PDB file of C-alpha atoms in Angstrom:
ATOM      1  CA  GLY A   1     -28.028  -7.995 -29.403  1.00 64.00           C
ATOM      2  CA  GLN A   2     -26.172  -7.093 -26.224  1.00 76.00           C
ATOM      3  CA  ASN A   3     -22.715  -8.518 -25.896  1.00 88.00           C
ATOM      4  CA  ILE A   4     -19.726  -7.671 -23.768  1.00 94.00           C
ATOM      5  CA  ASP A   5     -16.434  -9.609 -24.251  1.00 95.00           C
ATOM      6  CA  GLN A   6     -13.410  -9.768 -21.858  1.00 97.00           C
ATOM      7  CA  PRO A   7     -10.596 -12.253 -21.630  1.00 97.00           C
ATOM      8  CA  THR A   8     -11.429 -14.976 -19.064  1.00 95.00           C
ATOM      9  CA  GLU A   9      -8.170 -14.984 -17.215  1.00 97.00           C
ATOM     10  CA  MET A  10      -4.897 -13.137 -17.084  1.00 97.00           C
ATOM     11  CA  THR A  11      -1.668 -13.491 -15.098  1.00 97.00           C
ATOM     12  CA  ALA A  12       0.857 -10.853 -14.331  1.00 97.00           C
ATOM     13  CA  THR A  13       3.758 -10.272 -12.057  1.00 97.00           C
ATOM     14  CA  GLU A  14       3.882  -8.021  -8.914  1.00 97.00           C
ATOM     15  CA  GLY A  15       5.080  -4.486  -9.873  1.00 97.00           C
ATOM     16  CA  ALA A  16       4.284  -4.912 -13.488  1.00 97.00           C
ATOM     17  CA  ILE A  17       1.586  -3.241 -15.648  1.00 97.00           C
ATOM     18  CA  VAL A  18      -1.418  -5.190 -17.041  1.00 98.00           C
ATOM     19  CA  GLN A  19      -4.039  -4.108 -19.534  1.00 98.00           C
ATOM     20  CA  ILE A  20      -7.549  -5.748 -19.424  1.00 98.00           C
ATOM     21  CA  ASN A  21      -9.555  -5.261 -22.601  1.00 98.00           C
ATOM     22  CA  CYS A  22     -13.305  -5.013 -23.070  1.00 98.00           C
ATOM     23  CA  THR A  23     -15.235  -4.955 -26.364  1.00 97.00           C
ATOM     24  CA  TYR A  24     -19.011  -4.348 -26.363  1.00 96.00           C
ATOM     25  CA  GLN A  25     -21.940  -4.341 -28.659  1.00 92.00           C
ATOM     26  CA  THR A  26     -25.064  -2.873 -27.149  1.00 85.00           C
ATOM     27  CA  SER A  27     -28.238  -1.331 -28.553  1.00 81.00           C
ATOM     28  CA  GLY A  28     -27.441   1.928 -26.706  1.00 83.00           C
ATOM     29  CA  PHE A  29     -24.557   3.513 -24.876  1.00 87.00           C
ATOM     30  CA  ASN A  30     -24.700   5.708 -21.773  1.00 85.00           C
ATOM     31  CA  GLY A  31     -21.396   5.010 -20.165  1.00 90.00           C
ATOM     32  CA  LEU A  32     -18.932   2.228 -19.361  1.00 94.00           C
ATOM     33  CA  PHE A  33     -17.984   1.140 -15.828  1.00 94.00           C
ATOM     34  CA  TRP A  34     -15.224  -1.050 -14.431  1.00 96.00           C
ATOM     35  CA  TYR A  35     -15.736  -2.924 -11.173  1.00 96.00           C
ATOM     36  CA  GLN A  36     -13.365  -4.903  -9.079  1.00 97.00           C
ATOM     37  CA  GLN A  37     -14.604  -8.147  -7.384  1.00 96.00           C
ATOM     38  CA  HIS A  38     -12.502 -10.141  -4.947  1.00 96.00           C
ATOM     39  CA  ALA A  39     -13.501 -13.827  -4.528  1.00 92.00           C
ATOM     40  CA  GLY A  40     -16.608 -14.170  -2.355  1.00 90.00           C
ATOM     41  CA  GLU A  41     -17.193 -10.475  -2.137  1.00 94.00           C
ATOM     42  CA  ALA A  42     -19.364  -7.860  -3.787  1.00 94.00           C
ATOM     43  CA  PRO A  43     -18.235  -5.742  -6.784  1.00 95.00           C
ATOM     44  CA  THR A  44     -16.803  -2.392  -5.938  1.00 95.00           C
ATOM     45  CA  PHE A  45     -16.617   0.623  -8.325  1.00 94.00           C
ATOM     46  CA  LEU A  46     -13.267   1.529 -10.054  1.00 95.00           C
ATOM     47  CA  SER A  47     -13.891   3.833 -12.949  1.00 94.00           C
ATOM     48  CA  TYR A  48     -16.485   5.323 -15.292  1.00 92.00           C
ATOM     49  CA  ASN A  49     -16.094   6.581 -18.923  1.00 94.00           C
ATOM     50  CA  VAL A  50     -18.678   8.256 -20.952  1.00 90.00           C
ATOM     51  CA  LEU A  51     -16.533  10.228 -23.360  1.00 93.00           C
ATOM     52  CA  ASP A  52     -13.690   8.976 -25.461  1.00 96.00           C
ATOM     53  CA  GLY A  53     -10.247   9.046 -23.899  1.00 96.00           C
ATOM     54  CA  LEU A  54      -8.294   8.145 -20.824  1.00 96.00           C
ATOM     55  CA  GLU A  55      -9.522   8.580 -17.149  1.00 93.00           C
ATOM     56  CA  GLU A  56      -6.666   8.206 -14.600  1.00 93.00           C
ATOM     57  CA  LYS A  57      -7.144   7.361 -10.963  1.00 88.00           C
ATOM     58  CA  GLY A  58      -4.048   6.626  -9.051  1.00 93.00           C
ATOM     59  CA  ARG A  59      -2.661   3.173 -10.229  1.00 96.00           C
ATOM     60  CA  PHE A  60      -5.805   2.533 -12.264  1.00 96.00           C
ATOM     61  CA  SER A  61      -6.627   4.097 -15.640  1.00 96.00           C
ATOM     62  CA  SER A  62      -9.498   3.344 -17.966  1.00 97.00           C
ATOM     63  CA  PHE A  63      -9.764   4.164 -21.702  1.00 98.00           C
ATOM     64  CA  LEU A  64     -12.744   4.341 -23.943  1.00 97.00           C
ATOM     65  CA  SER A  65     -13.341   4.428 -27.722  1.00 97.00           C
ATOM     66  CA  ARG A  66     -17.026   4.574 -28.435  1.00 95.00           C
ATOM     67  CA  SER A  67     -16.580   4.305 -32.215  1.00 94.00           C
ATOM     68  CA  LYS A  68     -14.717   1.022 -31.769  1.00 95.00           C
ATOM     69  CA  GLY A  69     -16.893  -0.301 -28.925  1.00 95.00           C
ATOM     70  CA  TYR A  70     -13.705  -0.761 -26.975  1.00 96.00           C
ATOM     71  CA  SER A  71     -12.405  -0.067 -23.500  1.00 98.00           C
ATOM     72  CA  TYR A  72      -9.400  -1.150 -21.422  1.00 98.00           C
ATOM     73  CA  LEU A  73      -8.480  -1.037 -17.795  1.00 98.00           C
ATOM     74  CA  LEU A  74      -4.832  -0.438 -16.988  1.00 98.00           C
ATOM     75  CA  LEU A  75      -3.383  -1.410 -13.632  1.00 97.00           C
ATOM     76  CA  LYS A  76       0.116  -0.154 -12.850  1.00 97.00           C
ATOM     77  CA  GLU A  77       2.502  -1.208 -10.089  1.00 97.00           C
ATOM     78  CA  LEU A  78       0.647  -4.395  -9.561  1.00 97.00           C
ATOM     79  CA  GLN A  79       0.220  -5.609  -5.952  1.00 97.00           C
ATOM     80  CA  MET A  80      -0.763  -9.023  -4.749  1.00 97.00           C
ATOM     81  CA  LYS A  81      -4.072  -7.525  -3.442  1.00 97.00           C
ATOM     82  CA  ASP A  82      -4.998  -6.704  -7.128  1.00 97.00           C
ATOM     83  CA  SER A  83      -5.725 -10.400  -7.668  1.00 98.00           C
ATOM     84  CA  ALA A  84      -9.470 -10.251  -8.308  1.00 97.00           C
ATOM     85  CA  SER A  85     -12.014 -10.319 -11.128  1.00 96.00           C
ATOM     86  CA  TYR A  86     -12.518  -7.177 -13.076  1.00 97.00           C
ATOM     87  CA  LEU A  87     -15.958  -6.586 -14.563  1.00 96.00           C
ATOM     88  CA  CYS A  88     -16.655  -4.384 -17.547  1.00 96.00           C
ATOM     89  CA  ALA A  89     -20.241  -3.019 -17.617  1.00 94.00           C
ATOM     90  CA  VAL A  90     -22.037  -0.914 -20.145  1.00 92.00           C
ATOM     91  CA  ARG A  91     -25.014   1.376 -19.322  1.00 87.00           C
ATOM     92  CA  ASP A  92     -27.820   1.101 -21.878  1.00 80.00           C
ATOM     93  CA  THR A  93     -29.759   4.194 -22.908  1.00 75.00           C
ATOM     94  CA  GLY A  94     -33.099   2.509 -22.819  1.00 61.00           C
ATOM     95  CA  GLY A  95     -34.543   1.551 -19.492  1.00 52.00           C
ATOM     96  CA  PHE A  96     -31.418   2.463 -17.587  1.00 65.00           C
ATOM     97  CA  LYS A  97     -30.080  -1.069 -17.520  1.00 77.00           C
ATOM     98  CA  THR A  98     -26.431  -1.989 -16.989  1.00 85.00           C
ATOM     99  CA  ILE A  99     -25.042  -5.059 -18.932  1.00 88.00           C
ATOM    100  CA  PHE A 100     -22.103  -6.769 -17.247  1.00 92.00           C
ATOM    101  CA  GLY A 101     -19.464  -8.813 -18.904  1.00 93.00           C
ATOM    102  CA  ALA A 102     -18.424 -12.148 -17.419  1.00 93.00           C
ATOM    103  CA  GLY A 103     -15.325 -10.598 -15.875  1.00 95.00           C
ATOM    104  CA  THR A 104     -11.552 -11.115 -16.189  1.00 97.00           C
ATOM    105  CA  ARG A 105      -9.851 -13.078 -13.405  1.00 96.00           C
ATOM    106  CA  LEU A 106      -6.463 -11.562 -12.787  1.00 98.00           C
ATOM    107  CA  PHE A 107      -3.851 -13.500 -10.968  1.00 97.00           C
ATOM    108  CA  VAL A 108      -0.820 -11.464  -9.649  1.00 97.00           C
ATOM    109  CA  LYS A 109       2.230 -13.602  -8.857  1.00 96.00           C
ATOM    110  CA  ALA A 110       5.234 -12.693  -6.832  1.00 94.00           C
TER     111      ALA A 110
ATOM    112  CA  ASN B   1     -23.839   4.875   6.768  1.00 76.00           C
ATOM    113  CA  ALA B   2     -24.269   1.150   6.503  1.00 83.00           C
ATOM    114  CA  GLY B   3     -24.614   1.417   2.765  1.00 93.00           C
ATOM    115  CA  VAL B   4     -26.387  -1.530   1.202  1.00 96.00           C
ATOM    116  CA  THR B   5     -27.348  -4.369   3.570  1.00 97.00           C
ATOM    117  CA  GLN B   6     -28.769  -7.739   2.606  1.00 97.00           C
ATOM    118  CA  THR B   7     -30.298 -10.577   4.674  1.00 96.00           C
ATOM    119  CA  PRO B   8     -29.772 -13.546   4.951  1.00 97.00           C
ATOM    120  CA  LYS B   9     -26.124 -14.138   4.016  1.00 96.00           C
ATOM    121  CA  PHE B  10     -26.765 -17.830   3.362  1.00 96.00           C
ATOM    122  CA  ARG B  11     -29.845 -19.973   2.756  1.00 96.00           C
ATOM    123  CA  ILE B  12     -30.624 -23.492   1.646  1.00 97.00           C
ATOM    124  CA  LEU B  13     -34.129 -24.039   0.250  1.00 96.00           C
ATOM    125  CA  LYS B  14     -35.930 -27.168  -0.822  1.00 97.00           C
ATOM    126  CA  ILE B  15     -37.467 -27.333  -4.289  1.00 97.00           C
ATOM    127  CA  GLY B  16     -40.832 -25.673  -4.237  1.00 96.00           C
ATOM    128  CA  GLN B  17     -40.317 -23.530  -1.158  1.00 97.00           C
ATOM    129  CA  SER B  18     -40.550 -19.752  -1.245  1.00 96.00           C
ATOM    130  CA  MET B  19     -38.529 -17.048   0.395  1.00 96.00           C
ATOM    131  CA  THR B  20     -37.772 -13.314   0.417  1.00 97.00           C
ATOM    132  CA  LEU B  21     -34.386 -11.776   0.165  1.00 98.00           C
ATOM    133  CA  GLN B  22     -34.146  -8.509   1.964  1.00 98.00           C
ATOM    134  CA  CYS B  23     -32.273  -5.462   0.773  1.00 98.00           C
ATOM    135  CA  THR B  24     -32.082  -2.029   2.469  1.00 98.00           C
ATOM    136  CA  GLN B  25     -29.985   1.065   1.626  1.00 97.00           C
ATOM    137  CA  ASP B  26     -29.524   4.197   3.659  1.00 95.00           C
ATOM    138  CA  MET B  27     -27.899   6.443   1.082  1.00 92.00           C
ATOM    139  CA  ASN B  28     -31.232   7.843  -0.222  1.00 92.00           C
ATOM    140  CA  HIS B  29     -30.515   6.365  -3.674  1.00 92.00           C
ATOM    141  CA  ASN B  30     -33.436   6.400  -6.129  1.00 91.00           C
ATOM    142  CA  TYR B  31     -32.357   3.366  -8.223  1.00 91.00           C
ATOM    143  CA  MET B  32     -32.198  -0.123  -6.827  1.00 94.00           C
ATOM    144  CA  TYR B  33     -31.230  -3.398  -8.516  1.00 95.00           C
ATOM    145  CA  TRP B  34     -31.287  -7.136  -8.038  1.00 97.00           C
ATOM    146  CA  TYR B  35     -28.645  -9.262  -9.750  1.00 97.00           C
ATOM    147  CA  ARG B  36     -27.725 -12.955  -9.687  1.00 97.00           C
ATOM    148  CA  GLN B  37     -24.291 -14.216 -10.348  1.00 96.00           C
ATOM    149  CA  ASP B  38     -23.577 -17.814 -11.272  1.00 93.00           C
ATOM    150  CA  PRO B  39     -20.082 -19.294 -10.747  1.00 84.00           C
ATOM    151  CA  GLY B  40     -17.534 -17.801 -13.233  1.00 80.00           C
ATOM    152  CA  MET B  41     -20.145 -15.620 -14.804  1.00 84.00           C
ATOM    153  CA  GLY B  42     -21.010 -11.885 -14.804  1.00 87.00           C
ATOM    154  CA  LEU B  43     -23.973 -10.347 -13.128  1.00 93.00           C
ATOM    155  CA  LYS B  44     -27.397 -10.739 -14.646  1.00 93.00           C
ATOM    156  CA  LEU B  45     -30.099  -8.184 -13.930  1.00 92.00           C
ATOM    157  CA  ILE B  46     -33.269  -9.647 -12.378  1.00 95.00           C
ATOM    158  CA  TYR B  47     -35.347  -6.557 -11.569  1.00 95.00           C
ATOM    159  CA  TYR B  48     -34.684  -2.927 -11.006  1.00 93.00           C
ATOM    160  CA  SER B  49     -36.615   0.046  -9.610  1.00 94.00           C
ATOM    161  CA  VAL B  50     -36.265   3.780 -10.364  1.00 90.00           C
ATOM    162  CA  GLY B  51     -38.096   4.857  -7.290  1.00 92.00           C
ATOM    163  CA  ALA B  52     -40.698   3.896  -4.736  1.00 94.00           C
ATOM    164  CA  GLY B  53     -43.665   2.282  -6.387  1.00 94.00           C
ATOM    165  CA  ILE B  54     -41.909   1.660  -9.772  1.00 94.00           C
ATOM    166  CA  THR B  55     -40.307  -1.511 -10.770  1.00 95.00           C
ATOM    167  CA  ASP B  56     -39.338  -3.157 -14.044  1.00 92.00           C
ATOM    168  CA  LYS B  57     -37.945  -6.440 -15.412  1.00 92.00           C
ATOM    169  CA  GLY B  58     -34.316  -7.019 -16.185  1.00 90.00           C
ATOM    170  CA  GLU B  59     -32.732  -9.707 -18.261  1.00 88.00           C
ATOM    171  CA  VAL B  60     -33.853 -12.755 -16.169  1.00 94.00           C
ATOM    172  CA  PRO B  61     -37.068 -12.046 -14.221  1.00 96.00           C
ATOM    173  CA  ASN B  62     -38.873 -15.384 -14.454  1.00 96.00           C
ATOM    174  CA  GLY B  63     -39.447 -16.985 -11.081  1.00 96.00           C
ATOM    175  CA  TYR B  64     -38.929 -13.789  -9.166  1.00 97.00           C
ATOM    176  CA  ASN B  65     -41.023 -10.807  -7.960  1.00 97.00           C
ATOM    177  CA  VAL B  66     -40.145  -7.480  -6.361  1.00 97.00           C
ATOM    178  CA  SER B  67     -41.826  -4.537  -4.697  1.00 96.00           C
ATOM    179  CA  ARG B  68     -40.605  -1.134  -3.676  1.00 97.00           C
ATOM    180  CA  SER B  69     -42.833   0.497  -1.107  1.00 96.00           C
ATOM    181  CA  THR B  70     -40.174   2.800   0.273  1.00 96.00           C
ATOM    182  CA  THR B  71     -37.015   4.390  -1.034  1.00 96.00           C
ATOM    183  CA  GLU B  72     -34.927   2.289   1.377  1.00 97.00           C
ATOM    184  CA  ASP B  73     -36.225  -1.330   0.856  1.00 97.00           C
ATOM    185  CA  PHE B  74     -36.323  -3.479  -2.247  1.00 98.00           C
ATOM    186  CA  PRO B  75     -37.142  -7.061  -1.291  1.00 98.00           C
ATOM    187  CA  LEU B  76     -36.812  -9.934  -3.828  1.00 98.00           C
ATOM    188  CA  ARG B  77     -39.337 -12.802  -3.602  1.00 97.00           C
ATOM    189  CA  LEU B  78     -38.712 -16.278  -4.886  1.00 96.00           C
ATOM    190  CA  GLU B  79     -41.859 -18.373  -5.461  1.00 90.00           C
ATOM    191  CA  LEU B  80     -41.579 -22.120  -5.961  1.00 94.00           C
ATOM    192  CA  ALA B  81     -37.748 -22.341  -5.737  1.00 95.00           C
ATOM    193  CA  ALA B  82     -35.932 -24.464  -8.460  1.00 96.00           C
ATOM    194  CA  PRO B  83     -32.396 -25.716  -8.568  1.00 96.00           C
ATOM    195  CA  SER B  84     -31.738 -23.247 -11.442  1.00 96.00           C
ATOM    196  CA  GLN B  85     -32.131 -20.464  -8.879  1.00 97.00           C
ATOM    197  CA  THR B  86     -29.039 -21.614  -6.951  1.00 97.00           C
ATOM    198  CA  SER B  87     -26.798 -18.572  -7.199  1.00 97.00           C
ATOM    199  CA  VAL B  88     -25.403 -15.628  -5.383  1.00 97.00           C
ATOM    200  CA  TYR B  89     -27.819 -12.625  -5.343  1.00 98.00           C
ATOM    201  CA  PHE B  90     -26.565  -9.074  -5.074  1.00 98.00           C
ATOM    202  CA  CYS B  91     -28.653  -6.101  -4.390  1.00 98.00           C
ATOM    203  CA  ALA B  92     -27.327  -2.674  -5.468  1.00 96.00           C
ATOM    204  CA  SER B  93     -28.346   0.960  -5.486  1.00 94.00           C
ATOM    205  CA  SER B  94     -27.281   4.123  -7.202  1.00 91.00           C
ATOM    206  CA  PHE B  95     -28.225   7.785  -7.472  1.00 86.00           C
ATOM    207  CA  THR B  96     -29.156   8.378 -11.062  1.00 76.00           C
ATOM    208  CA  ARG B  97     -30.873  11.282 -12.786  1.00 72.00           C
ATOM    209  CA  THR B  98     -31.330  12.103 -16.436  1.00 66.00           C
ATOM    210  CA  GLY B  99     -28.103  12.709 -18.125  1.00 58.00           C
ATOM    211  CA  VAL B 100     -26.058  11.869 -15.048  1.00 64.00           C
ATOM    212  CA  ASP B 101     -25.048   8.429 -14.036  1.00 64.00           C
ATOM    213  CA  HIS B 102     -23.272   7.266 -10.933  1.00 75.00           C
ATOM    214  CA  GLU B 103     -21.808   3.971  -9.870  1.00 86.00           C
ATOM    215  CA  GLN B 104     -23.681   1.267  -8.163  1.00 91.00           C
ATOM    216  CA  PHE B 105     -23.046   0.333  -4.615  1.00 94.00           C
ATOM    217  CA  PHE B 106     -23.449  -3.371  -3.922  1.00 96.00           C
ATOM    218  CA  GLY B 107     -24.557  -5.353  -0.793  1.00 97.00           C
ATOM    219  CA  PRO B 108     -22.546  -8.249   0.447  1.00 96.00           C
ATOM    220  CA  GLY B 109     -24.686 -10.847  -1.366  1.00 97.00           C
ATOM    221  CA  THR B 110     -26.943 -13.812  -0.372  1.00 97.00           C
ATOM    222  CA  ARG B 111     -25.704 -17.249  -1.223  1.00 97.00           C
ATOM    223  CA  LEU B 112     -28.707 -19.426  -2.057  1.00 97.00           C
ATOM    224  CA  THR B 113     -28.764 -23.098  -2.662  1.00 97.00           C
ATOM    225  CA  VAL B 114     -31.901 -24.940  -3.860  1.00 96.00           C
ATOM    226  CA  LEU B 115     -31.840 -28.785  -3.284  1.00 95.00           C
TER     227      LEU B 115
END
């Protein structure tokens, strides 16, 4: 079956580093995406991994291990505006469908 | 570019009514998608399209229909609305070709309540 697991909620302090984990079991794999979604708004793209390793983009980094079915999103120098839900999504090989996890709600406190 | 636009932003329907959610993109993307998002949940794919004239079912297609007569437009039709269809609906588009994938761009969403 298709399954993506992420923690439901996390809390971190402004200026700190937080790691949001994602594990997946899908019938095929053609890339993993991370999206950010502020409350009441649409998701926006953060990162894409298709090969194993770390992709860095400013304060955000994303890691992928295909053999372990595992990814994480690393957010550095947290800001209050980073309070949002973070969605892990896996692109399936068949039918070009993207499966989304339920998302992790991150609360950044002062 | 306006990106992906959706209308209406909000709608309340009575059980058994029908409506069409409109979605338009001006980025010349070949792929378009309809998702629904229930409170505290992730996005569930309803239907998607790989190009004009081609559509296919996603995870939760029952109770919905789509068409794609042009590259730009991908309307979602709800027939005989039911309370279980109360949700936020997002339309998205992407440029995708074999072996190369790109991120999806999402519209602002339509909040639908069925009473």
